[in-house]
Coordinates of C-alpha atoms and ligand atoms in Angstrom, one line a residue:
Chain A
M131 CA -34.4 -65.0 -54.6
S132 CA -32.3 -65.4 -57.7
A133 CA -28.5 -65.0 -56.1
R134 CA -26.0 -67.5 -55.5
R135 CA -27.9 -68.7 -51.2
D136 CA -25.3 -70.5 -48.9
K137 CA -27.2 -72.7 -45.8
H138 CA -25.6 -73.0 -43.0
D139 CA -26.8 -76.5 -41.7
A140 CA -24.6 -76.9 -38.4
G141 CA -26.3 -78.6 -34.7
R142 CA -26.0 -75.7 -32.2
K143 CA -23.0 -77.0 -31.0
I144 CA -23.7 -78.5 -27.4
R145 CA -21.2 -77.6 -24.7
G146 CA -21.1 -80.2 -22.7
A147 CA -21.0 -81.6 -19.1
A148 CA -17.2 -81.1 -18.8
P149 CA -15.7 -77.4 -19.3
R150 CA -12.9 -77.8 -22.0
R151 CA -9.3 -78.1 -20.2
G152 CA -8.2 -79.2 -22.8
R153 CA -5.7 -76.0 -24.9
G154 CA -3.3 -73.7 -24.1
S155 CA -2.9 -75.9 -20.6
E156 CA 0.1 -77.5 -18.4
A157 CA 2.2 -78.7 -21.5
A158 CA 2.4 -75.4 -24.0
P159 CA 2.2 -72.0 -22.0
A160 CA 0.5 -69.8 -25.0
R161 CA 1.7 -66.7 -24.5
I162 CA -1.1 -63.8 -26.4
E163 CA 0.8 -60.7 -26.4
G164 CA 1.8 -59.6 -22.3
L165 CA -1.3 -61.7 -22.0
V166 CA -0.5 -64.8 -19.2
F167 CA -3.5 -66.2 -18.3
A168 CA -1.9 -69.5 -19.8
G169 CA 1.2 -69.5 -19.2
H170 CA 2.6 -71.2 -15.6
A171 CA 1.6 -69.6 -12.6
G172 CA 1.5 -65.7 -14.1
G173 CA 4.9 -65.6 -14.1
L174 CA 4.9 -65.0 -10.2
P175 CA 8.2 -67.3 -8.1
K176 CA 6.7 -70.1 -6.4
V177 CA 5.8 -69.0 -3.4
E178 CA 5.2 -72.6 -2.1
S179 CA 4.4 -72.2 1.4
T180 CA 7.6 -72.3 4.1
R181 CA 5.5 -69.6 5.9
P182 CA 3.2 -71.9 8.9
R183 CA -0.2 -71.8 7.4
A184 CA -2.9 -70.2 10.0
P185 CA -6.4 -71.6 10.2
L186 CA -8.5 -69.2 7.2
R187 CA -11.3 -67.9 8.0
A188 CA -12.5 -67.0 4.9
G189 CA -16.0 -67.4 4.3
L190 CA -18.1 -68.7 1.1
E191 CA -18.7 -65.4 -0.1
A192 CA -15.3 -64.1 0.2
V193 CA -13.7 -68.0 -0.8
E194 CA -15.7 -67.4 -4.2
N195 CA -15.6 -64.0 -4.4
W196 CA -12.0 -63.7 -3.7
M197 CA -11.0 -67.2 -6.6
Q198 CA -13.1 -65.6 -9.7
A199 CA -11.6 -62.5 -9.1
V200 CA -8.0 -64.5 -9.5
I201 CA -8.7 -67.1 -11.8
T202 CA -10.3 -64.7 -13.8
N203 CA -7.7 -61.9 -14.2
A204 CA -6.0 -62.0 -18.1
G205 CA -3.1 -61.6 -16.0
G206 CA -2.3 -64.3 -14.6
L207 CA -2.7 -65.9 -11.0
G208 CA -0.1 -63.3 -10.0
D209 CA -1.8 -60.4 -11.0
G210 CA -5.0 -61.8 -9.8
E211 CA -3.9 -61.9 -6.4
R212 CA -2.6 -58.9 -6.0
S213 CA -5.2 -57.4 -7.7
A214 CA -7.2 -55.0 -5.1
D215 CA -10.8 -57.3 -7.1
A216 CA -9.0 -60.0 -5.0
R217 CA -7.8 -58.4 -2.2
R218 CA -11.0 -57.1 -0.9
H219 CA -12.1 -60.5 -0.3
I220 CA -9.4 -62.4 0.6
D221 CA -6.0 -60.7 1.1
R222 CA -2.8 -62.5 3.0
G223 CA -0.2 -60.8 1.2
A224 CA 1.8 -62.6 -1.8
G225 CA 1.4 -65.8 -0.3
T226 CA -2.5 -65.7 0.0
I227 CA -2.8 -68.2 -3.2
E228 CA -0.6 -70.8 -0.9
Q229 CA -3.0 -69.7 2.6
V230 CA -6.3 -70.5 0.2
I231 CA -5.8 -73.2 -1.6
L232 CA -4.1 -76.7 -0.8
P233 CA -1.4 -78.3 -2.7
S234 CA -1.8 -81.9 -3.6
R235 CA 1.6 -84.7 -3.8
N236 CA 2.2 -83.6 -6.6
Q237 CA 1.1 -80.2 -7.5
S238 CA 1.7 -76.7 -5.9
S239 CA -1.2 -74.6 -5.0
R240 CA -0.6 -72.4 -7.7
E241 CA 0.0 -74.7 -10.9
R242 CA -3.7 -76.5 -9.1
L243 CA -5.3 -73.0 -9.5
Q244 CA -3.3 -72.6 -12.8
I245 CA -6.0 -75.5 -14.1
Y246 CA -8.7 -73.6 -13.6
A247 CA -7.7 -69.8 -14.8
N248 CA -6.9 -71.9 -18.0
A249 CA -9.8 -73.6 -18.0
Y250 CA -11.7 -69.5 -17.5
F251 CA -10.1 -67.9 -21.0
W252 CA -9.2 -71.2 -23.2
R253 CA -13.2 -72.2 -22.9
L254 CA -14.9 -68.9 -23.6
I255 CA -12.2 -68.0 -26.5
D256 CA -12.8 -71.3 -28.2
I257 CA -16.8 -70.5 -27.9
L258 CA -16.6 -67.5 -29.1
G259 CA -14.1 -69.2 -32.7
E260 CA -17.4 -71.6 -33.1
E261 CA -19.6 -68.7 -33.3
Y262 CA -17.4 -66.9 -35.4
P263 CA -14.9 -69.1 -37.4
T264 CA -14.5 -66.5 -40.2
V265 CA -13.9 -64.1 -37.7
R266 CA -10.9 -66.2 -36.1
Q267 CA -9.6 -67.5 -39.6
T268 CA -9.4 -64.5 -40.8
A269 CA -8.0 -62.6 -37.7
G270 CA -5.9 -65.6 -37.2
P271 CA -4.7 -67.6 -34.6
R272 CA -2.5 -64.9 -32.3
Q273 CA -5.3 -61.9 -33.0
F274 CA -8.2 -63.6 -32.2
P275 CA -7.4 -64.7 -29.0
R276 CA -6.2 -61.9 -28.2
L277 CA -9.2 -60.0 -29.5
A278 CA -11.3 -62.2 -27.4
V279 CA -9.7 -61.7 -24.0
E280 CA -10.3 -58.5 -24.8
Y281 CA -13.8 -58.9 -25.0
L282 CA -14.4 -61.1 -22.2
K283 CA -12.3 -58.5 -19.8
A284 CA -14.8 -55.2 -21.2
H285 CA -18.2 -58.0 -21.5
P286 CA -18.1 -61.1 -19.2
S287 CA -20.6 -63.3 -19.2
R288 CA -23.6 -62.7 -17.3
S289 CA -25.8 -64.9 -18.1
Y290 CA -26.5 -69.2 -16.9
S291 CA -26.1 -69.5 -20.8
L292 CA -23.3 -69.1 -23.0
N293 CA -26.3 -68.2 -25.7
F294 CA -25.6 -64.5 -24.6
L295 CA -22.1 -64.5 -24.4
S296 CA -21.4 -63.0 -27.8
V297 CA -24.0 -60.8 -28.1
K298 CA -22.2 -57.5 -27.9
F299 CA -19.2 -58.9 -29.5
P300 CA -19.3 -57.3 -33.6
E301 CA -20.3 -54.1 -31.7
F302 CA -17.4 -54.8 -29.7
V303 CA -15.5 -56.0 -32.5
R304 CA -16.5 -52.2 -34.3
S305 CA -16.1 -49.3 -31.1
G306 CA -12.1 -49.9 -31.7
A307 CA -12.4 -50.5 -27.8
T308 CA -9.3 -52.1 -29.2
R309 CA -6.1 -52.4 -32.7
L310 CA -6.8 -54.2 -34.9
P311 CA -6.5 -54.6 -38.4
R312 CA -9.3 -54.9 -40.7
R313 CA -11.9 -54.0 -38.8
E314 CA -14.7 -52.4 -40.4
F315 CA -14.1 -55.6 -42.6
L316 CA -14.0 -57.9 -39.2
A317 CA -17.4 -55.9 -37.8
D318 CA -18.9 -56.7 -40.9
I319 CA -18.1 -60.2 -41.1
A320 CA -19.2 -60.7 -37.0
T321 CA -22.4 -58.8 -37.9
V322 CA -23.2 -61.8 -40.3
E323 CA -22.1 -64.7 -38.3
R324 CA -23.7 -63.4 -35.4
S325 CA -26.9 -62.4 -37.4
M326 CA -26.4 -66.6 -37.7
E327 CA -26.3 -67.5 -34.5
D328 CA -29.8 -64.7 -33.7
V329 CA -31.7 -66.4 -36.6
F330 CA -30.8 -70.9 -36.1
D331 CA -32.6 -69.5 -32.6
A332 CA -35.5 -67.5 -33.4
P333 CA -39.2 -68.6 -32.5
D334 CA -40.3 -71.1 -34.7
V335 CA -43.8 -69.5 -36.8
K336 CA -45.1 -71.5 -38.8
P337 CA -45.2 -69.5 -42.4
L338 CA -48.4 -68.6 -44.1
T339 CA -49.7 -71.5 -46.6
P340 CA -50.3 -70.3 -50.5
K341 CA -54.2 -71.7 -49.4
E342 CA -53.9 -68.5 -46.8
W343 CA -52.4 -66.7 -48.9
K344 CA -55.1 -67.0 -50.9
R345 CA -58.3 -66.3 -48.2
I346 CA -56.7 -62.9 -47.9
P347 CA -59.1 -60.4 -49.9
M348 CA -57.4 -57.8 -52.7
S349 CA -58.8 -55.4 -50.5
A350 CA -56.5 -56.1 -47.3
W351 CA -53.6 -55.4 -49.0
M352 CA -54.1 -52.0 -49.3
S353 CA -54.3 -51.5 -46.2
K354 CA -52.9 -54.1 -44.0
R355 CA -49.7 -54.9 -42.7
L356 CA -47.5 -58.6 -43.2
R357 CA -46.4 -59.9 -40.6
M358 CA -43.0 -61.4 -41.3
T359 CA -41.6 -64.2 -39.5
P360 CA -39.1 -63.5 -37.0
A361 CA -36.4 -66.1 -38.6
M362 CA -34.6 -63.4 -40.5
R363 CA -32.0 -60.9 -40.4
L364 CA -31.5 -57.8 -43.0
L365 CA -28.2 -56.7 -43.3
E366 CA -26.4 -53.4 -45.0
L367 CA -22.8 -54.4 -44.7
R368 CA -19.7 -51.8 -46.7
Y369 CA -17.6 -55.6 -47.1
P370 CA -19.3 -58.2 -49.5
V371 CA -18.4 -60.4 -47.5
N372 CA -21.1 -62.7 -47.8
E373 CA -19.4 -65.2 -50.3
Y374 CA -16.3 -65.2 -48.2
I375 CA -17.9 -66.1 -45.3
S376 CA -18.9 -69.5 -47.4
D377 CA -15.5 -69.9 -49.2
V378 CA -13.9 -69.8 -45.7
R379 CA -16.0 -71.8 -43.6
E380 CA -15.9 -74.2 -46.7
G381 CA -11.7 -74.2 -46.7
R382 CA -11.4 -72.6 -50.0
K383 CA -8.6 -70.3 -50.0
V384 CA -9.7 -67.1 -50.4
E385 CA -8.3 -63.3 -50.9
F386 CA -10.6 -60.0 -48.9
P387 CA -12.2 -59.4 -51.4
R388 CA -12.5 -55.6 -52.2
K389 CA -14.8 -53.1 -50.1
A390 CA -18.1 -52.9 -51.5
E391 CA -21.6 -52.0 -50.0
Q392 CA -23.6 -55.2 -50.0
R393 CA -27.4 -55.9 -48.7
L394 CA -27.6 -59.4 -47.5
I395 CA -31.2 -61.3 -45.7
I396 CA -30.4 -63.9 -43.7
F397 CA -33.6 -66.5 -43.0
R398 CA -34.8 -69.7 -41.7
R399 CA -35.9 -72.4 -44.0
N400 CA -36.9 -76.2 -42.2
F401 CA -34.4 -75.0 -39.6
S402 CA -31.7 -74.7 -41.7
V403 CA -30.5 -70.6 -42.4
W404 CA -29.6 -69.3 -45.6
R405 CA -28.1 -66.0 -46.5
A406 CA -28.7 -64.5 -49.5
P407 CA -27.6 -60.9 -51.1
L408 CA -30.8 -59.1 -52.3
T409 CA -30.6 -55.6 -54.7
P410 CA -31.1 -52.2 -53.2
I411 CA -34.3 -52.5 -54.0
R412 CA -35.6 -55.3 -52.8
F413 CA -33.8 -54.8 -49.5
K414 CA -36.2 -51.5 -49.1
L415 CA -39.0 -53.8 -49.8
L416 CA -38.4 -56.4 -47.3
S417 CA -36.4 -53.6 -45.0
A418 CA -40.1 -51.8 -44.8
L419 CA -42.4 -55.1 -44.8
Q420 CA -40.3 -55.7 -41.9
S421 CA -40.9 -52.7 -39.2
G422 CA -44.5 -52.4 -40.9
A423 CA -44.9 -50.4 -43.6
T424 CA -48.1 -51.6 -45.8
L425 CA -47.8 -52.3 -49.2
P426 CA -48.7 -49.1 -50.5
E427 CA -45.8 -47.2 -48.1
A428 CA -43.7 -49.6 -49.2
F429 CA -43.9 -49.0 -52.4
A430 CA -43.2 -45.4 -52.2
A431 CA -40.5 -46.6 -50.7
C432 CA -38.9 -48.2 -53.5
A433 CA -40.2 -45.0 -55.7
A434 CA -37.6 -43.2 -53.1
L435 CA -35.0 -45.0 -55.0
K436 CA -31.9 -43.4 -57.1
G437 CA -33.4 -44.6 -60.2
F438 CA -36.7 -46.4 -60.5
D439 CA -38.3 -47.9 -63.1
A440 CA -42.3 -48.6 -62.3
E441 CA -42.2 -50.9 -65.4
K442 CA -39.6 -53.1 -64.2
F443 CA -40.8 -53.0 -60.7
T444 CA -44.6 -53.3 -61.6
G445 CA -43.4 -56.3 -63.6
A446 CA -41.5 -58.4 -60.8
L447 CA -43.4 -57.7 -57.8
K448 CA -44.9 -61.5 -58.5
E449 CA -42.0 -63.3 -59.3
W450 CA -40.2 -62.1 -56.0
F451 CA -43.8 -62.0 -53.2
Q452 CA -43.3 -66.0 -54.8
G453 CA -39.8 -66.8 -53.9
W454 CA -40.0 -64.8 -50.4
A455 CA -43.2 -66.4 -49.5
S456 CA -42.2 -70.2 -50.6
D457 CA -38.9 -69.9 -48.2
G458 CA -41.3 -68.6 -45.2
L459 CA -41.1 -65.9 -44.6
F460 CA -44.3 -64.0 -43.7
C461 CA -46.7 -65.6 -41.2
G462 CA -49.6 -63.8 -41.3
V463 CA -51.3 -60.5 -42.4
E464 CA -52.4 -57.8 -40.0
Chain B
M55 CA -27.4 -105.7 1.0
I56 CA -29.3 -103.9 -1.8
V57 CA -30.4 -100.7 -1.8
P58 CA -33.3 -99.8 -3.4
N59 CA -33.8 -95.8 -4.8
K60 CA -35.8 -94.0 -2.1
W61 CA -38.5 -92.7 -4.6
G62 CA -38.1 -95.0 -6.4
F63 CA -37.1 -93.6 -9.6
P64 CA -36.7 -96.1 -12.5
D65 CA -33.8 -98.5 -13.4
L66 CA -33.4 -97.1 -17.5
G67 CA -30.4 -98.8 -17.7
L68 CA -27.5 -98.2 -20.6
G69 CA -27.7 -94.4 -22.5
V70 CA -25.9 -92.6 -23.7
G71 CA -25.4 -88.6 -23.8
L72 CA -27.2 -86.6 -26.3
R73 CA -25.2 -84.8 -28.8
T74 CA -25.1 -82.9 -32.0
V75 CA -22.8 -85.1 -34.1
H76 CA -25.3 -87.9 -33.8
Y77 CA -28.6 -86.5 -33.8
D78 CA -28.8 -87.9 -37.3
Y79 CA -27.8 -90.8 -37.2
I80 CA -30.2 -91.5 -33.9
L81 CA -33.4 -90.1 -36.2
K82 CA -32.5 -91.5 -39.2
K83 CA -31.1 -95.3 -37.4
R84 CA -33.4 -95.1 -34.8
P85 CA -30.7 -97.2 -32.6
R86 CA -32.0 -99.3 -30.0
V87 CA -30.8 -96.8 -26.6
D88 CA -32.0 -97.3 -23.4
W89 CA -32.6 -93.5 -22.7
F90 CA -30.4 -90.0 -24.1
E91 CA -29.5 -87.9 -21.3
I92 CA -30.3 -83.7 -22.2
L93 CA -28.0 -80.8 -21.3
S94 CA -30.9 -79.2 -20.6
E95 CA -28.6 -75.6 -21.2
N96 CA -28.8 -76.3 -24.3
Y97 CA -32.2 -76.6 -24.7
L98 CA -33.4 -73.6 -22.9
D99 CA -33.1 -70.1 -25.2
T100 CA -33.9 -71.7 -28.8
D101 CA -36.5 -72.6 -30.4
G102 CA -34.6 -73.6 -34.0
R103 CA -33.7 -77.5 -34.9
P104 CA -32.1 -78.3 -31.6
M105 CA -35.6 -78.1 -30.6
R106 CA -37.5 -80.0 -33.5
I107 CA -35.2 -82.4 -32.7
L108 CA -35.4 -82.5 -29.3
E109 CA -38.8 -83.4 -29.8
Q110 CA -38.6 -86.2 -31.5
V111 CA -35.7 -88.0 -29.5
A112 CA -38.4 -87.2 -26.2
E113 CA -41.6 -89.0 -28.3
R114 CA -38.9 -92.0 -28.7
Y115 CA -37.1 -92.3 -25.9
P116 CA -37.0 -92.1 -22.3
V117 CA -34.9 -88.9 -20.9
A118 CA -33.2 -87.1 -18.0
L119 CA -32.5 -83.7 -18.1
H120 CA -28.2 -83.1 -16.6
G121 CA -27.5 -78.8 -16.5
V122 CA -25.0 -77.1 -15.7
S123 CA -26.8 -73.6 -14.7
L124 CA -28.2 -74.0 -11.5
S125 CA -24.5 -73.0 -9.3
I126 CA -26.2 -74.2 -6.5
G127 CA -23.0 -73.8 -4.6
S128 CA -22.9 -70.1 -5.4
T129 CA -22.8 -67.2 -2.3
D130 CA -24.9 -65.3 -5.5
P131 CA -28.9 -65.7 -6.0
L132 CA -30.7 -67.6 -7.5
D133 CA -31.7 -67.5 -10.9
F134 CA -35.6 -67.9 -11.3
E135 CA -35.7 -67.0 -14.5
Y136 CA -33.7 -69.7 -15.3
L137 CA -35.8 -72.2 -13.1
K138 CA -38.5 -70.9 -14.9
K139 CA -37.7 -72.3 -17.7
L140 CA -36.0 -75.3 -16.5
K141 CA -39.9 -76.7 -15.5
R142 CA -40.9 -75.3 -18.6
L143 CA -38.9 -78.1 -20.1
A144 CA -38.7 -80.4 -18.2
E145 CA -43.1 -80.5 -18.4
K146 CA -42.2 -80.5 -22.0
V147 CA -40.1 -83.7 -22.8
Q148 CA -41.5 -85.3 -19.8
A149 CA -37.8 -86.0 -17.9
H150 CA -37.5 -88.8 -16.0
W151 CA -35.8 -86.6 -13.1
L152 CA -33.1 -83.5 -13.5
G153 CA -30.1 -82.5 -12.5
D154 CA -26.8 -80.6 -11.4
H155 CA -23.2 -80.0 -9.6
V156 CA -22.6 -79.5 -6.5
C157 CA -20.6 -76.6 -7.7
W158 CA -20.5 -73.0 -8.6
T159 CA -20.7 -70.8 -11.6
G160 CA -19.5 -68.0 -10.8
V161 CA -20.9 -64.8 -8.3
A162 CA -20.9 -60.9 -8.2
G163 CA -23.7 -61.4 -11.4
R164 CA -20.6 -62.9 -13.3
N165 CA -20.5 -66.0 -15.1
G166 CA -17.2 -68.9 -16.0
H167 CA -19.2 -71.8 -17.5
D168 CA -17.6 -73.6 -15.4
L169 CA -17.7 -76.3 -11.8
L170 CA -15.8 -74.3 -9.1
P171 CA -15.3 -76.3 -5.9
V172 CA -16.5 -75.5 -2.7
P173 CA -14.8 -75.8 0.2
L174 CA -16.1 -78.6 2.2
N175 CA -17.2 -76.7 5.9
E176 CA -20.1 -77.0 7.9
E177 CA -20.8 -72.7 6.6
T178 CA -20.6 -74.3 2.8
L179 CA -23.3 -77.8 4.0
R180 CA -25.3 -74.7 5.3
H181 CA -25.8 -73.1 2.2
I182 CA -26.6 -75.2 -0.4
V183 CA -28.6 -77.2 1.7
K184 CA -31.3 -74.0 2.2
R185 CA -31.0 -73.1 -1.3
I186 CA -31.6 -77.6 -2.5
R187 CA -35.0 -77.1 -0.9
T188 CA -35.6 -73.5 -2.1
V189 CA -35.0 -75.2 -6.5
Q190 CA -36.7 -78.4 -4.7
D191 CA -39.6 -76.5 -3.8
Y192 CA -40.1 -74.5 -7.2
L193 CA -39.3 -77.8 -8.6
E194 CA -41.8 -79.6 -7.2
R195 CA -39.4 -82.8 -7.2
P196 CA -36.1 -83.9 -6.1
L197 CA -33.1 -82.1 -7.4
I198 CA -31.0 -85.0 -9.1
L199 CA -26.9 -83.5 -8.0
E200 CA -23.6 -84.6 -8.7
N201 CA -20.1 -84.8 -7.8
A202 CA -17.8 -83.0 -9.8
S203 CA -14.6 -83.7 -10.4
T204 CA -12.0 -81.1 -8.8
Y205 CA -8.2 -80.0 -8.8
V206 CA -8.0 -78.0 -6.2
T207 CA -9.1 -78.2 -2.3
F208 CA -9.4 -75.5 0.0
A209 CA -7.6 -74.7 3.4
N210 CA -10.1 -74.0 5.4
S211 CA -12.2 -77.7 4.7
T212 CA -13.1 -79.7 7.3
M213 CA -14.9 -82.8 5.9
P214 CA -13.9 -85.5 3.4
E215 CA -16.3 -85.1 0.0
Q216 CA -17.9 -87.8 0.7
E217 CA -19.1 -86.8 3.9
F218 CA -20.4 -83.4 3.1
I219 CA -22.0 -85.6 -0.2
A220 CA -24.4 -87.9 2.3
R221 CA -24.9 -85.0 4.9
M222 CA -26.3 -83.2 2.3
A223 CA -28.6 -85.2 0.4
E224 CA -30.0 -86.4 3.8
E225 CA -30.6 -82.7 4.8
A226 CA -31.9 -81.4 2.1
D227 CA -33.9 -84.6 0.8
C228 CA -31.7 -84.2 -2.6
G229 CA -31.0 -87.5 -5.1
L230 CA -27.3 -88.0 -6.4
L231 CA -25.5 -88.5 -9.8
L232 CA -22.4 -90.1 -8.6
D233 CA -19.9 -89.7 -11.1
V234 CA -18.1 -93.0 -10.9
N235 CA -15.1 -91.0 -13.3
N236 CA -15.4 -87.7 -11.3
V237 CA -14.6 -90.1 -8.5
Y238 CA -11.8 -91.3 -9.8
V239 CA -10.2 -87.7 -11.2
S240 CA -10.6 -86.1 -7.9
C241 CA -9.5 -88.5 -5.3
R242 CA -5.9 -89.6 -7.9
N243 CA -5.7 -85.3 -7.4
H244 CA -6.6 -84.9 -4.6
D245 CA -5.1 -88.2 -2.6
W246 CA -8.1 -89.1 -1.3
D247 CA -9.0 -92.7 -1.4
P248 CA -12.5 -94.1 -3.0
W249 CA -13.3 -96.4 -1.5
A250 CA -13.6 -95.0 1.4
Y251 CA -15.3 -92.3 -0.8
L252 CA -17.7 -94.8 -2.0
D253 CA -17.8 -96.6 1.2
G254 CA -19.9 -93.1 1.8
I255 CA -22.2 -92.6 -0.7
P256 CA -26.0 -92.6 0.8
Y257 CA -27.8 -95.2 -1.5
H258 CA -30.2 -95.0 -1.4
R259 CA -30.0 -91.5 -3.0
V260 CA -28.4 -92.2 -6.2
T261 CA -30.7 -92.3 -9.0
Q262 CA -28.3 -92.2 -11.9
I263 CA -24.2 -93.0 -12.7
H264 CA -22.2 -91.0 -15.3
L265 CA -19.4 -93.4 -16.9
A266 CA -16.7 -91.3 -18.5
G267 CA -13.3 -90.8 -19.7
H268 CA -10.4 -88.8 -19.0
T269 CA -7.2 -87.9 -19.6
D270 CA -4.1 -88.5 -17.6
N271 CA -1.3 -86.0 -16.8
G272 CA 0.7 -87.5 -14.7
T273 CA 0.9 -85.3 -12.0
H274 CA -2.9 -85.2 -11.9
C275 CA -6.3 -85.9 -14.0
I276 CA -8.8 -84.3 -16.3
D277 CA -12.3 -85.0 -16.8
T278 CA -11.9 -84.2 -20.8
H279 CA -14.6 -87.0 -21.5
N280 CA -13.0 -87.2 -24.4
A281 CA -12.6 -91.5 -23.9
R282 CA -12.7 -94.3 -22.9
V283 CA -13.4 -96.1 -19.6
V284 CA -10.9 -96.5 -18.0
D285 CA -10.5 -100.1 -15.8
E286 CA -10.3 -98.9 -12.4
V287 CA -13.7 -96.2 -13.1
W288 CA -15.3 -100.1 -14.4
K289 CA -14.1 -101.7 -11.1
Y290 CA -16.2 -98.7 -9.1
Y291 CA -19.3 -98.7 -11.4
A292 CA -19.5 -102.4 -10.9
E293 CA -19.2 -102.1 -6.6
V294 CA -21.6 -99.9 -7.0
H295 CA -23.9 -102.0 -8.7
R296 CA -23.5 -104.0 -6.8
R297 CA -24.7 -102.0 -3.9
T298 CA -28.2 -100.6 -5.4
G299 CA -28.6 -104.1 -7.9
G300 CA -28.8 -101.6 -11.1
R301 CA -29.8 -97.9 -11.0
A302 CA -30.1 -95.4 -15.2
T303 CA -26.2 -95.6 -16.4
L304 CA -25.0 -93.2 -18.6
L305 CA -21.4 -92.4 -20.6
E306 CA -20.7 -88.7 -21.4
W307 CA -18.3 -88.5 -23.9
D308 CA -18.1 -84.8 -25.5
A309 CA -14.9 -84.5 -26.7
D310 CA -13.3 -86.1 -30.0
I311 CA -16.9 -87.7 -30.4
P312 CA -16.9 -91.3 -32.1
A313 CA -19.1 -92.3 -34.3
F314 CA -22.4 -93.0 -32.4
P315 CA -22.2 -96.8 -32.8
E316 CA -18.8 -96.7 -31.3
V317 CA -20.1 -94.2 -28.1
H318 CA -22.8 -96.8 -27.4
A319 CA -20.8 -100.4 -27.9
E320 CA -18.9 -98.5 -24.8
V321 CA -21.5 -98.0 -22.6
L322 CA -22.4 -101.3 -23.6
K323 CA -19.7 -102.4 -21.2
A324 CA -21.4 -102.3 -18.4
K325 CA -23.9 -105.0 -19.1
K326 CA -20.8 -107.2 -18.2
F327 CA -19.6 -105.3 -14.9
R328 CA -23.3 -105.7 -14.2
R329 CA -23.5 -109.3 -14.1
E330 CA -19.9 -109.7 -12.9
A331 CA -21.7 -107.7 -9.5
M332 CA -24.9 -109.5 -8.8
K333 CA -22.5 -112.9 -9.2
R334 CA -20.6 -111.7 -6.5
E335 CA -23.4 -110.3 -4.6
R336 CA -25.4 -113.7 -4.6
A337 CA -21.9 -115.3 -3.9
A338 CA -21.6 -113.3 -0.5
R339 CA -25.2 -113.9 0.8
Ligands
FE2_137 FE1 -20.5 -86.3 -14.8

């Protein structure tokens, strides 16, 4: 591949056994355009239990469902306590939190529960930010948490694994479900960063070795299909985001690129993730092969492109295939 | 009296939690660490670099698995897809044991990816015991469950946490991972007596010990795993060592992680506390 290649070598960020609670916490309530989840007690006056506490007879299922509804409400604890979702499980009016959660010597019931509410949003915002560092940087410190919270409200995690938390994030950014400047540009970046994650974790399938290549008879090439590595994505984008992503990730100061189509390959080699732009014809050829076309079918698809030059194409094929083979893109013939 | 481990699980010595930032150092320098603890979820759904590194680490060092997603306290059904992957991973890396926390992570099909506390009462106890038994039958080995750091207590709790944990372990016949930093954090947050807590633990079930640092906010402590172990926690560690004669010990460092030698040096401090504890134990006899 002749064009500039960009390598992404970071390991998967480890999610430790200690859920992050450090940010936006007690000292500096972070208010994000009307969202008060990291604020203090959800904007409600303290209802510290002056009234006697009636014994709580709620069962485990009710307590858990109630607590989840209260601490995951983006409007804060007060909104959470008043929400139908919480009241369906436990409802003791304005002081429900005080009826379920005990105060400590130093903290009210609400202050204590707030620790879990802060942790919920900030932890997941941080994780989205780690997976989409260029989206985070481009959207900025005000827009990104807002976007992340909107996403988490629409798509709360439903898996034991954080690996699947943000699978729908690019689609969500593109969809217009939330107000967002530079939407298309951000959606393209998100698409690339999502693909990098997918390629990073994809199944490990051994590529064809030069010896195995030589053993394939010429006659086979006309009818068989090349099996492509699962650790590869081909993307068609509306903005040239490839260089932009590298610049941002490497801390260089950059300007937003002008709208211009870009085709990208993202693949894994020796367990590092690489990105490189592709010309329209090479993109067409690889896409055809990836979708299961035989070589003649793939060549025909290329020949249908505007400005196709048969002589140039034939002359370049060998070099292209050698490059792709040494990048480990092919793992079998079937 | 020194209490041996019920299942004969070995004292693996002084280990460190495997973290991404140390991958290169560990593979290149092959430090003489006794063992590594692996965060299960980071390896369940990847066939990339993390898995290749884990294979190399497991080839050279003893490992144990530590998870955060079992959600043993949740009233949602158990996730057998998760358990299947966990079992496969444990076999693949020949984990000495596998553990998780006494907590829940979500209900109604959702996951908050946090270790949430349960009300400590008879209903919760029955519920958790039943689920531990199911999981142990499926995994064909004892679960090693850890006391989590907690920040709230419930109005419908009816027993001290150490009593809950002791009864849970007895009735479900499971093992325990005693996190002495979590004992410190929870006792500070809830005005509990840490020595009464330590006194209530059934030590024949303790298979592993966690050490870690925390953040002290004055009014309460947060289990941030971003600092050295505090003196008070070392005292608890020495006490546990005096009672057990040595259990696999592991330092957790998850934020503001220093270079590997510094993390390793922190857990090696345990040697001194182990020696002193044994001296005291011999003197008392
Ligand atoms: Fe721990």
